[in-house]
Amino acid sequence: GEDVEQSLFLSVREGDSSVINCTYTDSSSTYLYWYKQEPGAGLQLLTYIFSNMDMKQDQRLTVLLNKKDKHLSLRIADTQTGDSAIYFCADSGGYNKLIFGAGTRLAVHP
Amino acid sequence: DAGITQSPRYKITETGRQVTLMCHQTWSHSYMFWYRQDLGHGLRLIYYSAAADITDKGEVPDGYVVSRSKTENFPLTLESATRSQTSVYFCASSEPGANTGELFFGEGSRLTVL
């Protein structure tokens, strides 16, 4: 079946860039997503990329998509303490279903 | 208030008891979903519904029952709770044909089964 994998933990220094990586198996995905979950809250859409794009930039966020390798990454420039959260990569699985990765916990330290 | 709300937010129950988690959305979205979140597994889909009276199994449906008699409500029932069902449950909704297929999530229901 479809699968989405991502590393579980990333620690960065405040002001540095963070890069969170994800791999997926479904080559027919229309969109790929990054969701953010803050402590005690539900998930919120952070950004997304259409499958025919290689890159999308949105302020401090850069999404890179390598369809050949089925690899998606999220880069956060100038990472701040407020960026500390769990970041989920998600693949569209039909019927608007999303297949989520296990989530990467980003810890930002001074 | 507009949005998607879950209740209860916190629930402690005992093994073998029936528990129902409620989900209500005010957008009239066609699709609704139940996910469970467990450490190391991320979110796994339990059940989803494409419209009222249409439901289908997700990745981990065993031990759960859903219904969707009204578009806005999608309750999840654990008929006989087990300790392995201790988890955080998220309800979500979306609208087909929307630009990005974005899911809108509730704040979650934390269930502990003793």
Tab-separated table of C-alpha atoms in Angstrom:
chain	number	residue	atom	x	y	z
A	1	GLY	CA	0.000	0.000	0.000
A	2	GLU	CA	0.880	3.630	-0.030
A	3	ASP	CA	3.480	4.708	2.468
A	4	VAL	CA	5.040	7.959	3.609
A	5	GLU	CA	8.250	7.997	5.630
A	6	GLN	CA	10.060	10.756	7.444
A	7	SER	CA	12.651	11.023	10.173
A	8	LEU	CA	11.257	11.436	13.673
A	9	PHE	CA	13.378	14.168	15.175
A	10	LEU	CA	15.357	17.254	14.156
A	11	SER	CA	17.169	19.703	16.396
A	12	VAL	CA	18.404	23.067	15.098
A	13	ARG	CA	19.804	26.274	16.497
A	14	GLU	CA	17.662	29.383	16.360
A	15	GLY	CA	18.405	31.356	13.192
A	16	ASP	CA	19.657	28.325	11.249
A	17	SER	CA	17.754	26.638	8.439
A	18	SER	CA	15.791	23.456	9.083
A	19	VAL	CA	15.330	20.800	6.446
A	20	ILE	CA	12.759	18.076	6.968
A	21	ASN	CA	12.744	15.215	4.494
A	22	CYS	CA	10.052	12.809	3.397
A	23	THR	CA	9.745	9.928	0.950
A	24	TYR	CA	6.518	8.559	-0.471
A	25	THR	CA	5.502	5.612	-2.607
A	26	ASP	CA	2.406	6.706	-4.552
A	27	SER	CA	3.511	8.088	-7.900
A	28	SER	CA	-0.018	9.203	-8.841
A	29	SER	CA	-0.310	11.864	-6.125
A	30	THR	CA	-1.750	15.164	-7.289
A	31	TYR	CA	-0.656	17.163	-4.280
A	32	LEU	CA	1.819	16.659	-1.489
A	33	TYR	CA	1.419	18.479	1.771
A	34	TRP	CA	3.176	19.663	4.862
A	35	TYR	CA	1.081	19.983	7.989
A	36	LYS	CA	2.168	21.487	11.292
A	37	GLN	CA	0.990	20.366	14.703
A	38	GLU	CA	1.618	22.524	17.744
A	39	PRO	CA	1.393	21.001	21.243
A	40	GLY	CA	-2.129	20.024	22.243
A	41	ALA	CA	-3.623	21.073	18.923
A	42	GLY	CA	-4.820	19.552	15.705
A	43	LEU	CA	-2.943	19.681	12.436
A	44	GLN	CA	-2.967	22.737	10.236
A	45	LEU	CA	-1.933	22.937	6.622
A	46	LEU	CA	1.430	24.662	6.369
A	47	THR	CA	2.019	24.446	2.655
A	48	TYR	CA	1.534	22.142	-0.303
A	49	ILE	CA	2.982	21.508	-3.726
A	50	PHE	CA	1.310	20.412	-6.915
A	51	SER	CA	2.866	17.299	-8.361
A	52	ASN	CA	3.971	18.973	-11.590
A	53	MET	CA	6.107	21.487	-9.711
A	54	ASP	CA	9.697	21.082	-8.564
A	55	MET	CA	9.773	23.867	-6.049
A	56	LYS	CA	7.460	26.187	-4.197
A	57	GLN	CA	8.500	29.115	-2.065
A	58	ASP	CA	6.281	30.751	0.518
A	59	GLN	CA	8.042	33.349	2.684
A	60	ARG	CA	10.433	31.374	4.924
A	61	LEU	CA	9.257	28.038	3.579
A	62	THR	CA	10.676	26.243	0.554
A	63	VAL	CA	9.256	22.943	-0.640
A	64	LEU	CA	11.289	20.809	-3.022
A	65	LEU	CA	9.812	17.869	-4.892
A	66	ASN	CA	11.849	15.221	-6.683
A	67	LYS	CA	9.272	13.044	-8.433
A	68	LYS	CA	11.837	10.645	-9.829
A	69	ASP	CA	13.086	9.764	-6.343
A	70	LYS	CA	9.654	10.353	-4.689
A	71	HIS	CA	11.321	12.709	-2.257
A	72	LEU	CA	9.798	15.796	-0.690
A	73	SER	CA	11.538	18.275	1.568
A	74	LEU	CA	10.549	21.307	3.612
A	75	ARG	CA	13.112	23.978	4.327
A	76	ILE	CA	12.421	26.590	6.979
A	77	ALA	CA	14.763	29.559	6.755
A	78	ASP	CA	15.789	31.515	9.863
A	79	THR	CA	14.161	28.990	12.182
A	80	GLN	CA	12.555	30.518	15.270
A	81	THR	CA	11.466	29.011	18.584
A	82	GLY	CA	7.878	29.417	17.422
A	83	ASP	CA	8.632	26.902	14.676
A	84	SER	CA	9.041	24.150	17.283
A	85	ALA	CA	6.313	21.646	16.444
A	86	ILE	CA	5.689	18.333	14.740
A	87	TYR	CA	5.727	18.487	10.944
A	88	PHE	CA	3.833	15.904	8.937
A	89	CYS	CA	4.387	15.070	5.329
A	90	ALA	CA	1.208	13.833	3.607
A	91	ASP	CA	0.380	12.286	0.276
A	92	SER	CA	-3.053	12.472	-1.341
A	93	GLY	CA	-4.587	9.014	-1.429
A	94	GLY	CA	-7.822	9.560	-3.331
A	95	TYR	CA	-11.272	10.627	-1.992
A	96	ASN	CA	-9.389	13.510	-0.421
A	97	LYS	CA	-7.833	10.941	1.924
A	98	LEU	CA	-4.366	11.825	3.076
A	99	ILE	CA	-1.649	9.342	3.967
A	100	PHE	CA	0.547	10.828	6.665
A	101	GLY	CA	4.103	10.154	7.678
A	102	ALA	CA	4.983	9.577	11.326
A	103	GLY	CA	5.837	13.232	11.827
A	104	THR	CA	9.155	14.992	12.469
A	105	ARG	CA	9.475	16.732	15.804
A	106	LEU	CA	11.435	19.950	15.280
A	107	ALA	CA	13.183	21.315	18.369
A	108	VAL	CA	14.661	24.801	18.113
A	109	HIS	CA	17.244	25.769	20.724
A	110	PRO	CA	18.987	29.092	21.404
B	1	ASP	CA	-18.687	28.980	16.173
B	2	ALA	CA	-17.768	27.896	12.686
B	3	GLY	CA	-15.318	25.069	12.291
B	4	ILE	CA	-14.879	21.499	13.366
B	5	THR	CA	-15.352	20.531	16.980
B	6	GLN	CA	-14.703	17.307	18.828
B	7	SER	CA	-16.056	16.119	22.134
B	8	PRO	CA	-15.062	15.095	24.648
B	9	ARG	CA	-11.538	16.507	24.524
B	10	TYR	CA	-10.407	14.094	27.232
B	11	LYS	CA	-11.878	10.763	28.234
B	12	ILE	CA	-10.770	8.011	30.590
B	13	THR	CA	-12.597	4.721	30.397
B	14	GLU	CA	-12.148	1.088	31.297
B	15	THR	CA	-11.523	-1.939	29.150
B	16	GLY	CA	-14.744	-3.332	27.704
B	17	ARG	CA	-16.798	-0.152	27.922
B	18	GLN	CA	-18.404	1.527	24.946
B	19	VAL	CA	-17.153	5.001	24.113
B	20	THR	CA	-18.403	7.457	21.506
B	21	LEU	CA	-16.341	10.358	20.269
B	22	MET	CA	-18.314	13.119	18.617
B	23	CYS	CA	-17.355	15.270	15.655
B	24	HIS	CA	-19.315	18.204	14.300
B	25	GLN	CA	-18.470	20.521	11.407
B	26	THR	CA	-20.256	23.663	10.306
B	27	TRP	CA	-18.907	23.982	6.758
B	28	SER	CA	-21.147	21.324	5.169
B	29	HIS	CA	-18.048	19.592	3.867
B	30	SER	CA	-18.854	16.344	2.104
B	31	TYR	CA	-15.873	14.362	3.343
B	32	MET	CA	-15.165	13.545	6.953
B	33	PHE	CA	-12.415	11.427	8.455
B	34	TRP	CA	-11.283	9.862	11.693
B	35	TYR	CA	-7.572	9.442	12.343
B	36	ARG	CA	-5.724	8.179	15.366
B	37	GLN	CA	-2.331	9.535	16.356
B	38	ASP	CA	0.190	7.315	18.091
B	39	LEU	CA	3.851	7.921	18.801
B	40	GLY	CA	5.979	6.591	15.977
B	41	HIS	CA	2.990	5.922	13.722
B	42	GLY	CA	1.866	9.406	12.886
B	43	LEU	CA	-1.771	9.607	11.856
B	44	ARG	CA	-3.545	6.496	10.670
B	45	LEU	CA	-6.930	6.595	9.018
B	46	ILE	CA	-9.664	4.686	10.838
B	47	TYR	CA	-12.783	5.462	8.782
B	48	TYR	CA	-13.889	8.056	6.313
B	49	SER	CA	-17.128	9.213	4.789
B	50	ALA	CA	-17.730	10.772	1.395
B	51	ALA	CA	-21.290	11.907	2.191
B	52	ALA	CA	-24.167	11.238	4.539
B	53	ASP	CA	-24.867	7.495	4.795
B	54	ILE	CA	-21.654	6.634	2.935
B	55	THR	CA	-18.757	5.373	5.026
B	56	ASP	CA	-15.717	3.264	4.315
B	57	LYS	CA	-12.864	1.650	6.171
B	58	GLY	CA	-9.435	3.156	6.397
B	59	GLU	CA	-6.160	1.577	7.424
B	60	VAL	CA	-7.055	0.579	11.019
B	61	PRO	CA	-10.862	0.092	11.314
B	62	ASP	CA	-11.003	-2.947	13.619
B	63	GLY	CA	-12.815	-2.249	16.894
B	64	TYR	CA	-14.448	0.947	15.638
B	65	VAL	CA	-17.866	1.795	14.241
B	66	VAL	CA	-18.952	5.006	12.529
B	67	SER	CA	-22.185	6.461	11.262
B	68	ARG	CA	-23.090	9.543	9.248
B	69	SER	CA	-26.812	10.191	9.338
B	70	LYS	CA	-26.259	13.951	8.919
B	71	THR	CA	-23.647	15.708	6.851
B	72	GLU	CA	-22.344	17.705	9.799
B	73	ASN	CA	-21.856	14.868	12.293
B	74	PHE	CA	-19.521	11.890	12.188
B	75	PRO	CA	-19.392	10.016	15.511
B	76	LEU	CA	-16.820	7.321	16.184
B	77	THR	CA	-17.767	4.491	18.546
B	78	LEU	CA	-15.490	2.042	20.269
B	79	GLU	CA	-17.885	-0.789	20.995
B	80	SER	CA	-15.683	-2.528	23.590
B	81	ALA	CA	-12.639	-0.425	24.377
B	82	THR	CA	-9.222	-2.054	24.644
B	83	ARG	CA	-5.959	-0.663	26.006
B	84	SER	CA	-4.516	-0.605	22.487
B	85	GLN	CA	-7.137	2.000	21.620
B	86	THR	CA	-5.558	4.489	24.001
B	87	SER	CA	-4.679	7.260	21.585
B	88	VAL	CA	-5.413	10.775	20.412
B	89	TYR	CA	-8.251	10.805	17.905
B	90	PHE	CA	-8.613	13.489	15.273
B	91	CYS	CA	-11.621	14.232	13.172
B	92	ALA	CA	-11.163	16.099	9.909
B	93	SER	CA	-13.263	17.333	7.020
B	94	SER	CA	-12.707	18.451	3.468
B	95	GLU	CA	-14.616	19.430	0.367
B	96	PRO	CA	-14.099	17.591	-2.935
B	97	GLY	CA	-13.091	19.808	-5.774
B	98	ALA	CA	-11.528	22.352	-3.464
B	99	ASN	CA	-8.262	23.660	-4.828
B	100	THR	CA	-5.855	21.709	-2.732
B	101	GLY	CA	-7.835	18.959	-1.035
B	102	GLU	CA	-6.869	20.443	2.312
B	103	LEU	CA	-8.113	18.639	5.411
B	104	PHE	CA	-9.380	20.724	8.319
B	105	PHE	CA	-8.759	19.126	11.679
B	106	GLY	CA	-10.451	19.281	15.025
B	107	GLU	CA	-8.383	19.755	18.169
B	108	GLY	CA	-8.403	16.067	19.027
B	109	SER	CA	-9.884	13.778	21.656
B	110	ARG	CA	-7.418	12.146	24.015
B	111	LEU	CA	-8.717	8.736	25.077
B	112	THR	CA	-7.181	6.623	27.814
B	113	VAL	CA	-8.379	3.048	28.274
B	114	LEU	CA	-7.434	1.541	31.637
